[in-house]
Amino acid sequence: MNRYIVTGGAGFIGSALVRRLLAQGRRVHVIDNLSTGNLDNLEEVAERVTVHEFDIRDYDRIAPVIAGAYRVFHLAAVPSVPKSILDPVPSHECNIDGTFNVLRAAAEGKAGRVVYAASSSAYGDTAVLPKVETMTPRPKSPYAVQKLVGEYYATIFSDCFDLETVSLRFFNVFGPRQDPSSPYSGVLSIFFTSLLERRSPTIFGDGEQSRDFTYVEDVVDLLLKASEAPSVSGEVFNAGNGGRYTLNETWRLLQAIEGVDLPARYGAPRPGDVRDSQADTKEAVRKLGHAPRFSFEQGLRLTLDWYRSQLARKGDGIRAGANLVS
Ligand code: UD2
């Protein structure tokens, strides 16, 4: 009965959730096609997890894994706003068709609650900050539309197919194991590696766009709370910290932490980019018991230490360890 499914469990958020579930003594099955996820993310827990290297677009393969599960955390996705503009088909198929498949498999297989990783991108640009769940969504990119459709489906599966669902709108999650190696990688993963390798990052636009950067362990806390909270089926909640930092501020803060002076380069703004993002956390606090534990700076320091340890593992330890101010 206590089988937990994590789609996208080899990704950086998914693998943090897997670790936490294992620490609670849960039986965990991961569904991941390893397109952006990586088994290295599960390195030291690999023997305690069952990994199904399946694609969520393949209903016939994922349905038997999901059937009868106690909880399903649906984190598998093709992320990235720019990727969804440059190459919209894979993200459409994974984020919409794949999400439909996961929900259908859970409903038909009589699984317990599905917690869906939605996105703050659904809001688009709003006249008012912070962004509240009751605001009308104004997606600005295919990615944002796709994640919003997933939310709508989650709610409809709750209303029409007797499946418990909860959607959490993630707000720019960061932390250990976020992959910095692609041009579509989250900006903070790129900032961390640029900093440690003493390279200037490129900021798209004027750098005054702002984000509610949220540390991965706070998001894991909320995923677990959403999976057990009473009377929330079909609902959507912000999963953010409630803070807001511009890219310029963030890069300045990182340089100060590391004690270096590396002015950023600036490039053209990205199409589909949201200008400002900040979560209103009241509903998540009230109904899910959301209680973020990590300040932005704490999260930055913990993550920076992790990237530093990775560089040290690669044999670049002396340079990576230099100039640490902690
Ligand atoms: C969106 C969602 C986020 C999550 C994510 C998944 C918003 C507000 N947030 O993140 O919740 O769903 O998509 O992909 O929609 N940038 C640079 N230099 C770089 C890389 C990025 O300046 O090398 C900028 C980018 O133009 C943007 C900001 O950094 O203004 C954040 O970009 P991102 O790709 O980390 O995340 P974002 O906000 O698209």
mmCIF file of C-alpha atoms and ligand atoms in Angstrom:
data_model
loop_
_atom_site.group_PDB
_atom_site.id
_atom_site.type_symbol
_atom_site.label_atom_id
_atom_site.label_comp_id
_atom_site.label_asym_id
_atom_site.label_seq_id
_atom_site.Cartn_x
_atom_site.Cartn_y
_atom_site.Cartn_z
ATOM 1 C CA MET A 1 0.000 0.000 0.000
ATOM 2 C CA ASN A 2 2.706 2.495 0.890
ATOM 3 C CA ARG A 3 4.219 2.655 -2.595
ATOM 4 C CA TYR A 4 5.248 6.168 -3.630
ATOM 5 C CA ILE A 5 5.799 7.113 -7.268
ATOM 6 C CA VAL A 6 8.005 10.016 -8.267
ATOM 7 C CA THR A 7 7.908 10.849 -11.963
ATOM 8 C CA GLY A 8 11.015 12.820 -12.809
ATOM 9 C CA GLY A 9 12.651 11.270 -9.740
ATOM 10 C CA ALA A 10 16.117 11.435 -11.302
ATOM 11 C CA GLY A 11 15.858 15.190 -11.730
ATOM 12 C CA PHE A 12 17.186 17.634 -9.203
ATOM 13 C CA ILE A 13 13.891 18.324 -7.424
ATOM 14 C CA GLY A 14 12.644 14.754 -7.832
ATOM 15 C CA SER A 15 15.809 13.243 -6.411
ATOM 16 C CA ALA A 16 15.626 15.525 -3.355
ATOM 17 C CA LEU A 17 12.070 14.295 -2.804
ATOM 18 C CA VAL A 18 13.138 10.670 -3.275
ATOM 19 C CA ARG A 19 15.836 11.063 -0.613
ATOM 20 C CA ARG A 20 13.331 12.503 1.830
ATOM 21 C CA LEU A 21 10.781 9.747 1.190
ATOM 22 C CA LEU A 22 13.464 7.112 1.709
ATOM 23 C CA ALA A 23 14.481 8.778 4.961
ATOM 24 C CA GLN A 24 10.861 8.364 6.075
ATOM 25 C CA GLY A 25 11.089 4.656 5.295
ATOM 26 C CA ARG A 26 8.869 4.768 2.188
ATOM 27 C CA ARG A 27 9.009 2.420 -0.772
ATOM 28 C CA VAL A 28 9.841 4.587 -3.774
ATOM 29 C CA HIS A 29 9.486 3.955 -7.493
ATOM 30 C CA VAL A 30 10.912 6.464 -9.948
ATOM 31 C CA ILE A 31 9.637 6.925 -13.488
ATOM 32 C CA ASP A 32 12.147 8.906 -15.518
ATOM 33 C CA ASN A 33 13.262 8.794 -19.147
ATOM 34 C CA LEU A 34 16.606 10.345 -18.133
ATOM 35 C CA SER A 35 16.292 13.074 -20.752
ATOM 36 C CA THR A 36 17.111 15.845 -18.305
ATOM 37 C CA GLY A 37 17.301 13.670 -15.199
ATOM 38 C CA ASN A 38 20.399 11.674 -14.389
ATOM 39 C CA LEU A 39 20.953 8.527 -12.329
ATOM 40 C CA ASP A 40 23.953 10.240 -10.732
ATOM 41 C CA ASN A 41 21.407 12.308 -8.832
ATOM 42 C CA LEU A 42 20.350 9.119 -7.032
ATOM 43 C CA GLU A 43 23.893 7.836 -6.608
ATOM 44 C CA GLU A 44 24.082 6.849 -2.956
ATOM 45 C CA VAL A 45 20.416 5.776 -2.694
ATOM 46 C CA ALA A 46 20.259 3.817 -5.975
ATOM 47 C CA GLU A 47 19.991 0.436 -4.287
ATOM 48 C CA ARG A 48 16.956 1.495 -2.279
ATOM 49 C CA VAL A 49 14.894 2.826 -5.211
ATOM 50 C CA THR A 50 13.254 1.091 -8.149
ATOM 51 C CA VAL A 51 13.886 3.126 -11.280
ATOM 52 C CA HIS A 52 11.673 2.600 -14.333
ATOM 53 C CA GLU A 53 13.368 4.166 -17.317
ATOM 54 C CA PHE A 54 10.068 4.947 -19.016
ATOM 55 C CA ASP A 55 8.759 7.980 -20.832
ATOM 56 C CA ILE A 56 5.504 9.412 -19.482
ATOM 57 C CA ARG A 57 4.295 9.671 -23.101
ATOM 58 C CA ASP A 58 4.156 5.862 -23.100
ATOM 59 C CA TYR A 59 0.911 5.102 -21.255
ATOM 60 C CA ASP A 60 1.147 1.328 -21.547
ATOM 61 C CA ARG A 61 4.473 1.241 -19.751
ATOM 62 C CA ILE A 62 3.760 3.711 -16.970
ATOM 63 C CA ALA A 63 0.191 2.592 -16.145
ATOM 64 C CA PRO A 64 1.130 -0.677 -14.370
ATOM 65 C CA VAL A 65 3.768 1.134 -12.295
ATOM 66 C CA ILE A 66 1.317 3.796 -11.145
ATOM 67 C CA ALA A 67 -1.677 1.495 -10.548
ATOM 68 C CA GLY A 68 -2.436 1.058 -6.857
ATOM 69 C CA ALA A 69 0.256 3.483 -5.654
ATOM 70 C CA TYR A 70 -0.408 5.287 -2.389
ATOM 71 C CA ARG A 71 0.877 8.667 -3.598
ATOM 72 C CA VAL A 72 2.077 9.912 -6.993
ATOM 73 C CA PHE A 73 4.342 12.939 -7.255
ATOM 74 C CA HIS A 74 4.309 14.073 -10.873
ATOM 75 C CA LEU A 75 7.469 16.089 -11.488
ATOM 76 C CA ALA A 76 8.537 14.764 -14.904
ATOM 77 C CA ALA A 77 8.519 17.544 -17.496
ATOM 78 C CA VAL A 78 10.463 19.147 -20.281
ATOM 79 C CA PRO A 79 11.259 22.396 -18.490
ATOM 80 C CA SER A 80 12.357 25.755 -19.866
ATOM 81 C CA VAL A 81 10.526 28.688 -21.403
ATOM 82 C CA PRO A 82 13.033 29.224 -24.265
ATOM 83 C CA LYS A 83 13.191 25.518 -25.103
ATOM 84 C CA SER A 84 9.407 25.445 -25.492
ATOM 85 C CA ILE A 85 9.652 28.287 -28.008
ATOM 86 C CA LEU A 86 12.592 26.909 -30.009
ATOM 87 C CA ASP A 87 11.372 23.294 -29.997
ATOM 88 C CA PRO A 88 7.723 23.204 -28.937
ATOM 89 C CA VAL A 89 6.737 19.645 -29.884
ATOM 90 C CA PRO A 90 8.649 17.629 -27.233
ATOM 91 C CA SER A 91 7.621 19.968 -24.436
ATOM 92 C CA HIS A 92 3.994 19.934 -25.589
ATOM 93 C CA GLU A 93 3.931 16.149 -25.775
ATOM 94 C CA CYS A 94 5.644 15.577 -22.467
ATOM 95 C CA ASN A 95 4.050 18.348 -20.444
ATOM 96 C CA ILE A 96 0.487 17.972 -21.710
ATOM 97 C CA ASP A 97 0.112 14.437 -23.113
ATOM 98 C CA GLY A 98 2.479 12.981 -20.523
ATOM 99 C CA THR A 99 0.666 14.687 -17.653
ATOM 100 C CA PHE A 100 -2.655 13.433 -18.983
ATOM 101 C CA ASN A 101 -1.201 9.912 -19.066
ATOM 102 C CA VAL A 102 -0.007 10.110 -15.464
ATOM 103 C CA LEU A 103 -3.394 11.359 -14.264
ATOM 104 C CA ARG A 104 -5.254 8.765 -16.335
ATOM 105 C CA ALA A 105 -3.017 5.972 -15.059
ATOM 106 C CA ALA A 106 -3.632 7.115 -11.479
ATOM 107 C CA ALA A 107 -7.402 7.357 -11.957
ATOM 108 C CA GLU A 108 -7.800 4.062 -13.806
ATOM 109 C CA GLY A 109 -5.356 2.314 -11.482
ATOM 110 C CA LYS A 110 -7.120 3.637 -8.375
ATOM 111 C CA ALA A 111 -3.962 5.280 -7.057
ATOM 112 C CA GLY A 112 -4.030 7.692 -4.149
ATOM 113 C CA ARG A 113 -3.444 11.419 -4.423
ATOM 114 C CA VAL A 114 -1.412 12.918 -7.288
ATOM 115 C CA VAL A 115 0.675 15.976 -6.428
ATOM 116 C CA TYR A 116 1.499 17.845 -9.632
ATOM 117 C CA ALA A 117 4.464 20.164 -10.173
ATOM 118 C CA ALA A 118 2.825 23.184 -11.798
ATOM 119 C CA SER A 119 4.676 26.401 -12.566
ATOM 120 C CA SER A 120 4.610 30.040 -11.516
ATOM 121 C CA SER A 121 4.997 30.813 -15.231
ATOM 122 C CA ALA A 122 1.205 30.334 -15.478
ATOM 123 C CA TYR A 123 0.718 33.843 -14.055
ATOM 124 C CA GLY A 124 2.666 35.645 -16.778
ATOM 125 C CA ASP A 125 3.031 39.363 -16.115
ATOM 126 C CA THR A 126 0.621 40.641 -13.502
ATOM 127 C CA ALA A 127 -0.074 44.258 -12.576
ATOM 128 C CA VAL A 128 0.219 43.393 -8.900
ATOM 129 C CA LEU A 129 2.736 41.498 -6.773
ATOM 130 C CA PRO A 130 2.796 39.112 -5.009
ATOM 131 C CA LYS A 131 0.937 36.690 -7.240
ATOM 132 C CA VAL A 132 -2.146 35.120 -5.707
ATOM 133 C CA GLU A 133 -3.747 31.853 -6.806
ATOM 134 C CA THR A 134 -7.016 33.658 -7.580
ATOM 135 C CA MET A 135 -5.433 35.838 -10.300
ATOM 136 C CA THR A 136 -6.366 35.131 -13.902
ATOM 137 C CA PRO A 137 -3.512 33.199 -15.548
ATOM 138 C CA ARG A 138 -1.777 34.971 -18.436
ATOM 139 C CA PRO A 139 0.784 32.503 -19.807
ATOM 140 C CA LYS A 140 3.429 34.050 -22.078
ATOM 141 C CA SER A 141 5.098 30.960 -23.533
ATOM 142 C CA PRO A 142 4.247 27.446 -24.710
ATOM 143 C CA TYR A 143 5.850 26.095 -21.527
ATOM 144 C CA ALA A 144 3.593 28.248 -19.357
ATOM 145 C CA VAL A 145 0.502 27.135 -21.296
ATOM 146 C CA GLN A 146 1.520 23.500 -20.994
ATOM 147 C CA LYS A 147 2.026 23.629 -17.246
ATOM 148 C CA LEU A 148 -1.287 25.458 -16.868
ATOM 149 C CA VAL A 149 -3.118 22.826 -18.925
ATOM 150 C CA GLY A 150 -1.627 20.205 -16.589
ATOM 151 C CA GLU A 151 -3.139 22.079 -13.641
ATOM 152 C CA TYR A 152 -6.516 22.289 -15.314
ATOM 153 C CA TYR A 153 -6.380 18.573 -16.008
ATOM 154 C CA ALA A 154 -5.410 17.841 -12.402
ATOM 155 C CA THR A 155 -8.460 19.771 -11.206
ATOM 156 C CA ILE A 156 -10.724 18.104 -13.768
ATOM 157 C CA PHE A 157 -9.507 14.647 -12.772
ATOM 158 C CA SER A 158 -10.455 15.538 -9.213
ATOM 159 C CA ASP A 159 -13.886 16.838 -10.266
ATOM 160 C CA CYS A 160 -14.814 14.233 -12.896
ATOM 161 C CA PHE A 161 -12.782 11.079 -12.292
ATOM 162 C CA ASP A 162 -12.684 10.777 -8.512
ATOM 163 C CA LEU A 163 -8.904 11.174 -8.304
ATOM 164 C CA GLU A 164 -7.407 13.281 -5.527
ATOM 165 C CA THR A 165 -5.026 15.879 -6.966
ATOM 166 C CA VAL A 166 -3.140 18.935 -5.741
ATOM 167 C CA SER A 167 -1.145 21.324 -7.936
ATOM 168 C CA LEU A 168 1.823 23.264 -6.604
ATOM 169 C CA ARG A 169 3.051 26.195 -8.669
ATOM 170 C CA PHE A 170 6.817 26.022 -8.249
ATOM 171 C CA PHE A 171 8.602 29.377 -8.128
ATOM 172 C CA ASN A 172 12.134 29.130 -9.585
ATOM 173 C CA VAL A 173 13.439 26.260 -7.503
ATOM 174 C CA PHE A 174 17.193 25.986 -6.939
ATOM 175 C CA GLY A 175 19.548 23.784 -4.968
ATOM 176 C CA PRO A 176 22.084 20.965 -5.147
ATOM 177 C CA ARG A 177 22.071 18.759 -8.273
ATOM 178 C CA GLN A 178 20.464 21.337 -10.568
ATOM 179 C CA ASP A 179 22.184 20.675 -13.877
ATOM 180 C CA PRO A 180 24.058 23.754 -15.120
ATOM 181 C CA SER A 181 25.244 22.244 -18.384
ATOM 182 C CA SER A 182 22.536 23.277 -20.843
ATOM 183 C CA PRO A 183 21.723 26.738 -22.230
ATOM 184 C CA TYR A 184 18.224 26.045 -20.845
ATOM 185 C CA SER A 185 19.450 25.427 -17.306
ATOM 186 C CA GLY A 186 18.011 27.419 -14.424
ATOM 187 C CA VAL A 187 19.798 30.730 -14.049
ATOM 188 C CA LEU A 188 21.119 30.064 -10.542
ATOM 189 C CA SER A 189 22.817 26.820 -11.568
ATOM 190 C CA ILE A 190 24.585 28.843 -14.264
ATOM 191 C CA PHE A 191 25.463 31.589 -11.772
ATOM 192 C CA PHE A 192 26.962 29.083 -9.289
ATOM 193 C CA THR A 193 29.209 27.406 -11.815
ATOM 194 C CA SER A 194 30.232 30.720 -13.402
ATOM 195 C CA LEU A 195 31.176 32.013 -9.970
ATOM 196 C CA LEU A 196 33.251 28.997 -8.983
ATOM 197 C CA GLU A 197 34.975 28.882 -12.372
ATOM 198 C CA ARG A 198 35.546 32.649 -12.205
ATOM 199 C CA ARG A 199 33.621 33.362 -15.404
ATOM 200 C CA SER A 200 31.155 36.207 -15.974
ATOM 201 C CA PRO A 201 27.611 34.937 -16.609
ATOM 202 C CA THR A 202 25.413 36.410 -19.309
ATOM 203 C CA ILE A 203 22.279 38.089 -18.030
ATOM 204 C CA PHE A 204 19.462 38.307 -20.565
ATOM 205 C CA GLY A 205 17.947 41.805 -20.538
ATOM 206 C CA ASP A 206 18.808 44.494 -17.996
ATOM 207 C CA GLY A 207 18.976 42.104 -15.030
ATOM 208 C CA GLU A 208 16.240 43.969 -13.207
ATOM 209 C CA GLN A 209 13.770 41.115 -13.731
ATOM 210 C CA SER A 210 13.037 39.466 -10.407
ATOM 211 C CA ARG A 211 12.281 35.989 -9.140
ATOM 212 C CA ASP A 212 11.069 34.323 -5.953
ATOM 213 C CA PHE A 213 13.969 31.870 -5.832
ATOM 214 C CA THR A 214 12.964 28.924 -3.642
ATOM 215 C CA TYR A 215 15.320 26.432 -2.061
ATOM 216 C CA VAL A 216 14.652 22.852 -3.065
ATOM 217 C CA GLU A 217 14.251 21.493 0.485
ATOM 218 C CA ASP A 218 11.431 23.962 1.145
ATOM 219 C CA VAL A 219 9.702 22.707 -1.980
ATOM 220 C CA VAL A 220 10.158 19.108 -0.852
ATOM 221 C CA ASP A 221 8.571 20.018 2.500
ATOM 222 C CA LEU A 222 5.590 21.428 0.673
ATOM 223 C CA LEU A 223 5.257 18.459 -1.680
ATOM 224 C CA LEU A 224 5.031 16.174 1.338
ATOM 225 C CA LYS A 225 2.531 18.416 3.088
ATOM 226 C CA ALA A 226 0.396 18.662 -0.050
ATOM 227 C CA SER A 227 0.351 14.892 -0.299
ATOM 228 C CA GLU A 228 -1.329 14.529 3.097
ATOM 229 C CA ALA A 229 -3.278 17.754 3.765
ATOM 230 C CA PRO A 230 -7.030 17.213 4.258
ATOM 231 C CA SER A 231 -9.735 18.682 1.983
ATOM 232 C CA VAL A 232 -7.554 20.195 -0.748
ATOM 233 C CA SER A 233 -8.317 17.983 -3.735
ATOM 234 C CA GLY A 234 -8.484 19.835 -7.049
ATOM 235 C CA GLU A 235 -6.797 22.915 -5.618
ATOM 236 C CA VAL A 236 -3.781 24.932 -6.770
ATOM 237 C CA PHE A 237 -1.206 26.469 -4.406
ATOM 238 C CA ASN A 238 1.860 28.624 -4.810
ATOM 239 C CA ALA A 239 5.090 26.885 -3.839
ATOM 240 C CA GLY A 240 7.361 29.868 -3.296
ATOM 241 C CA ASN A 241 9.127 31.584 -0.463
ATOM 242 C CA GLY A 242 7.420 34.949 -0.814
ATOM 243 C CA GLY A 243 10.669 36.846 -1.465
ATOM 244 C CA ARG A 244 11.854 38.574 -4.618
ATOM 245 C CA TYR A 245 15.365 39.234 -5.922
ATOM 246 C CA THR A 246 16.521 40.752 -9.197
ATOM 247 C CA LEU A 247 19.199 38.949 -11.192
ATOM 248 C CA ASN A 248 21.533 41.918 -10.675
ATOM 249 C CA GLU A 249 21.049 41.752 -6.891
ATOM 250 C CA THR A 250 21.532 38.007 -6.894
ATOM 251 C CA TRP A 251 24.743 38.110 -8.884
ATOM 252 C CA ARG A 252 26.060 40.878 -6.581
ATOM 253 C CA LEU A 253 25.199 38.787 -3.514
ATOM 254 C CA LEU A 254 26.963 35.733 -4.908
ATOM 255 C CA GLN A 255 30.099 37.721 -5.702
ATOM 256 C CA ALA A 256 30.075 39.102 -2.152
ATOM 257 C CA ILE A 257 29.677 35.616 -0.655
ATOM 258 C CA GLU A 258 32.591 34.367 -2.741
ATOM 259 C CA GLY A 259 34.680 37.532 -2.350
ATOM 260 C CA VAL A 260 35.236 38.132 -6.067
ATOM 261 C CA ASP A 261 34.569 40.884 -8.592
ATOM 262 C CA LEU A 262 33.222 39.502 -11.863
ATOM 263 C CA PRO A 263 30.923 41.934 -13.682
ATOM 264 C CA ALA A 264 28.144 40.173 -15.605
ATOM 265 C CA ARG A 265 27.769 40.422 -19.374
ATOM 266 C CA TYR A 266 24.390 41.432 -20.754
ATOM 267 C CA GLY A 267 22.513 39.981 -23.733
ATOM 268 C CA ALA A 268 19.150 40.461 -25.430
ATOM 269 C CA PRO A 269 16.048 39.736 -23.318
ATOM 270 C CA ARG A 270 14.534 36.294 -23.803
ATOM 271 C CA PRO A 271 11.190 35.977 -25.555
ATOM 272 C CA GLY A 272 8.476 34.653 -23.262
ATOM 273 C CA ASP A 273 10.337 35.849 -20.154
ATOM 274 C CA VAL A 274 8.201 36.969 -17.231
ATOM 275 C CA ARG A 275 9.378 40.276 -15.758
ATOM 276 C CA ASP A 276 8.694 39.843 -12.045
ATOM 277 C CA SER A 277 7.720 36.852 -9.970
ATOM 278 C CA GLN A 278 6.822 36.599 -6.301
ATOM 279 C CA ALA A 279 4.528 34.174 -4.518
ATOM 280 C CA ASP A 280 1.763 35.055 -2.148
ATOM 281 C CA THR A 281 2.155 32.224 0.350
ATOM 282 C CA LYS A 282 -0.967 32.768 2.475
ATOM 283 C CA GLU A 283 -3.092 29.947 1.081
ATOM 284 C CA ALA A 284 -0.217 27.469 1.189
ATOM 285 C CA VAL A 285 0.476 28.467 4.787
ATOM 286 C CA ARG A 286 -3.198 28.268 5.756
ATOM 287 C CA LYS A 287 -4.206 25.024 4.064
ATOM 288 C CA LEU A 288 -0.950 23.116 3.674
ATOM 289 C CA GLY A 289 1.006 24.357 6.686
ATOM 290 C CA HIS A 290 3.742 25.795 4.433
ATOM 291 C CA ALA A 291 6.646 27.032 6.575
ATOM 292 C CA PRO A 292 9.772 27.806 4.533
ATOM 293 C CA ARG A 293 12.925 27.017 6.520
ATOM 294 C CA PHE A 294 15.643 28.507 4.331
ATOM 295 C CA SER A 295 16.328 32.166 3.629
ATOM 296 C CA PHE A 296 17.542 32.952 0.136
ATOM 297 C CA GLU A 297 21.080 33.523 1.349
ATOM 298 C CA GLN A 298 21.121 30.260 3.328
ATOM 299 C CA GLY A 299 19.960 28.398 0.234
ATOM 300 C CA LEU A 300 22.613 30.123 -1.879
ATOM 301 C CA ARG A 301 25.392 29.195 0.555
ATOM 302 C CA LEU A 302 24.290 25.577 0.862
ATOM 303 C CA THR A 303 24.020 25.198 -2.893
ATOM 304 C CA LEU A 304 27.306 26.934 -3.555
ATOM 305 C CA ASP A 305 28.990 24.518 -1.144
ATOM 306 C CA TRP A 306 27.489 21.625 -3.052
ATOM 307 C CA TYR A 307 28.748 22.887 -6.435
ATOM 308 C CA ARG A 308 32.132 23.491 -4.844
ATOM 309 C CA SER A 309 32.232 19.886 -3.617
ATOM 310 C CA GLN A 310 31.409 18.698 -7.132
ATOM 311 C CA LEU A 311 34.236 20.724 -8.621
ATOM 312 C CA ALA A 312 36.576 19.365 -5.963
ATOM 313 C CA ARG A 313 35.534 15.833 -6.936
ATOM 314 C CA LYS A 314 36.516 16.633 -10.494
ATOM 315 C CA GLY A 315 40.001 17.521 -9.284
ATOM 316 C CA ASP A 316 39.689 21.273 -9.494
ATOM 317 C CA GLY A 317 39.609 21.591 -5.735
ATOM 318 C CA ILE A 318 42.247 24.241 -5.145
ATOM 319 C CA ARG A 319 40.708 26.851 -7.341
ATOM 320 C CA ALA A 320 37.155 25.981 -6.328
ATOM 321 C CA GLY A 321 38.035 26.349 -2.663
ATOM 322 C CA ALA A 322 39.678 29.737 -2.999
ATOM 323 C CA ASN A 323 38.191 32.972 -1.664
ATOM 324 C CA LEU A 324 35.423 31.381 0.353
ATOM 325 C CA VAL A 325 33.905 33.857 2.772
ATOM 326 C CA SER A 326 31.413 32.076 4.994
HETATM 327 C C1 UD2 B 1 10.251 29.502 -15.315
HETATM 328 C C2 UD2 B 1 9.304 29.568 -14.122
HETATM 329 C C3 UD2 B 1 9.781 28.592 -13.050
HETATM 330 C C4 UD2 B 1 9.956 27.181 -13.596
HETATM 331 C C5 UD2 B 1 10.926 27.260 -14.764
HETATM 332 C C6 UD2 B 1 11.187 25.910 -15.417
HETATM 333 C C7 UD2 B 1 8.654 31.950 -14.179
HETATM 334 C C8 UD2 B 1 8.671 33.245 -13.457
HETATM 335 N N1 UD2 B 1 9.300 30.923 -13.573
HETATM 336 O O1 UD2 B 1 11.510 29.944 -14.868
HETATM 337 O O2 UD2 B 1 8.859 28.580 -11.975
HETATM 338 O O3 UD2 B 1 8.713 26.644 -13.998
HETATM 339 O O4 UD2 B 1 10.402 28.165 -15.776
HETATM 340 O O5 UD2 B 1 12.045 26.052 -16.525
HETATM 341 O O6 UD2 B 1 8.068 31.838 -15.244
HETATM 342 N N2 UD2 B 1 18.638 34.073 -17.443
HETATM 343 C C9 UD2 B 1 19.798 34.807 -17.613
HETATM 344 N N3 UD2 B 1 20.938 34.139 -17.948
HETATM 345 C C10 UD2 B 1 20.974 32.785 -18.109
HETATM 346 C C11 UD2 B 1 19.783 32.039 -17.907
HETATM 347 C C12 UD2 B 1 18.631 32.739 -17.573
HETATM 348 O O7 UD2 B 1 19.811 36.028 -17.503
HETATM 349 O O8 UD2 B 1 22.047 32.239 -18.416
HETATM 350 C C13 UD2 B 1 17.413 34.810 -17.044
HETATM 351 C C14 UD2 B 1 16.167 34.479 -17.843
HETATM 352 O O9 UD2 B 1 16.089 35.257 -19.013
HETATM 353 C C15 UD2 B 1 15.087 34.839 -16.807
HETATM 354 C C16 UD2 B 1 15.730 34.469 -15.466
HETATM 355 O O10 UD2 B 1 17.130 34.405 -15.713
HETATM 356 O O11 UD2 B 1 14.809 36.215 -16.811
HETATM 357 C C17 UD2 B 1 15.291 33.129 -14.939
HETATM 358 O O12 UD2 B 1 15.409 32.176 -15.991
HETATM 359 P P1 UD2 B 1 15.309 30.608 -15.724
HETATM 360 O O13 UD2 B 1 15.446 29.923 -17.035
HETATM 361 O O14 UD2 B 1 16.167 30.231 -14.605
HETATM 362 O O15 UD2 B 1 13.835 30.449 -15.152
HETATM 363 P P2 UD2 B 1 12.390 31.080 -15.590
HETATM 364 O O16 UD2 B 1 12.171 32.331 -14.839
HETATM 365 O O17 UD2 B 1 12.209 31.041 -17.044
#
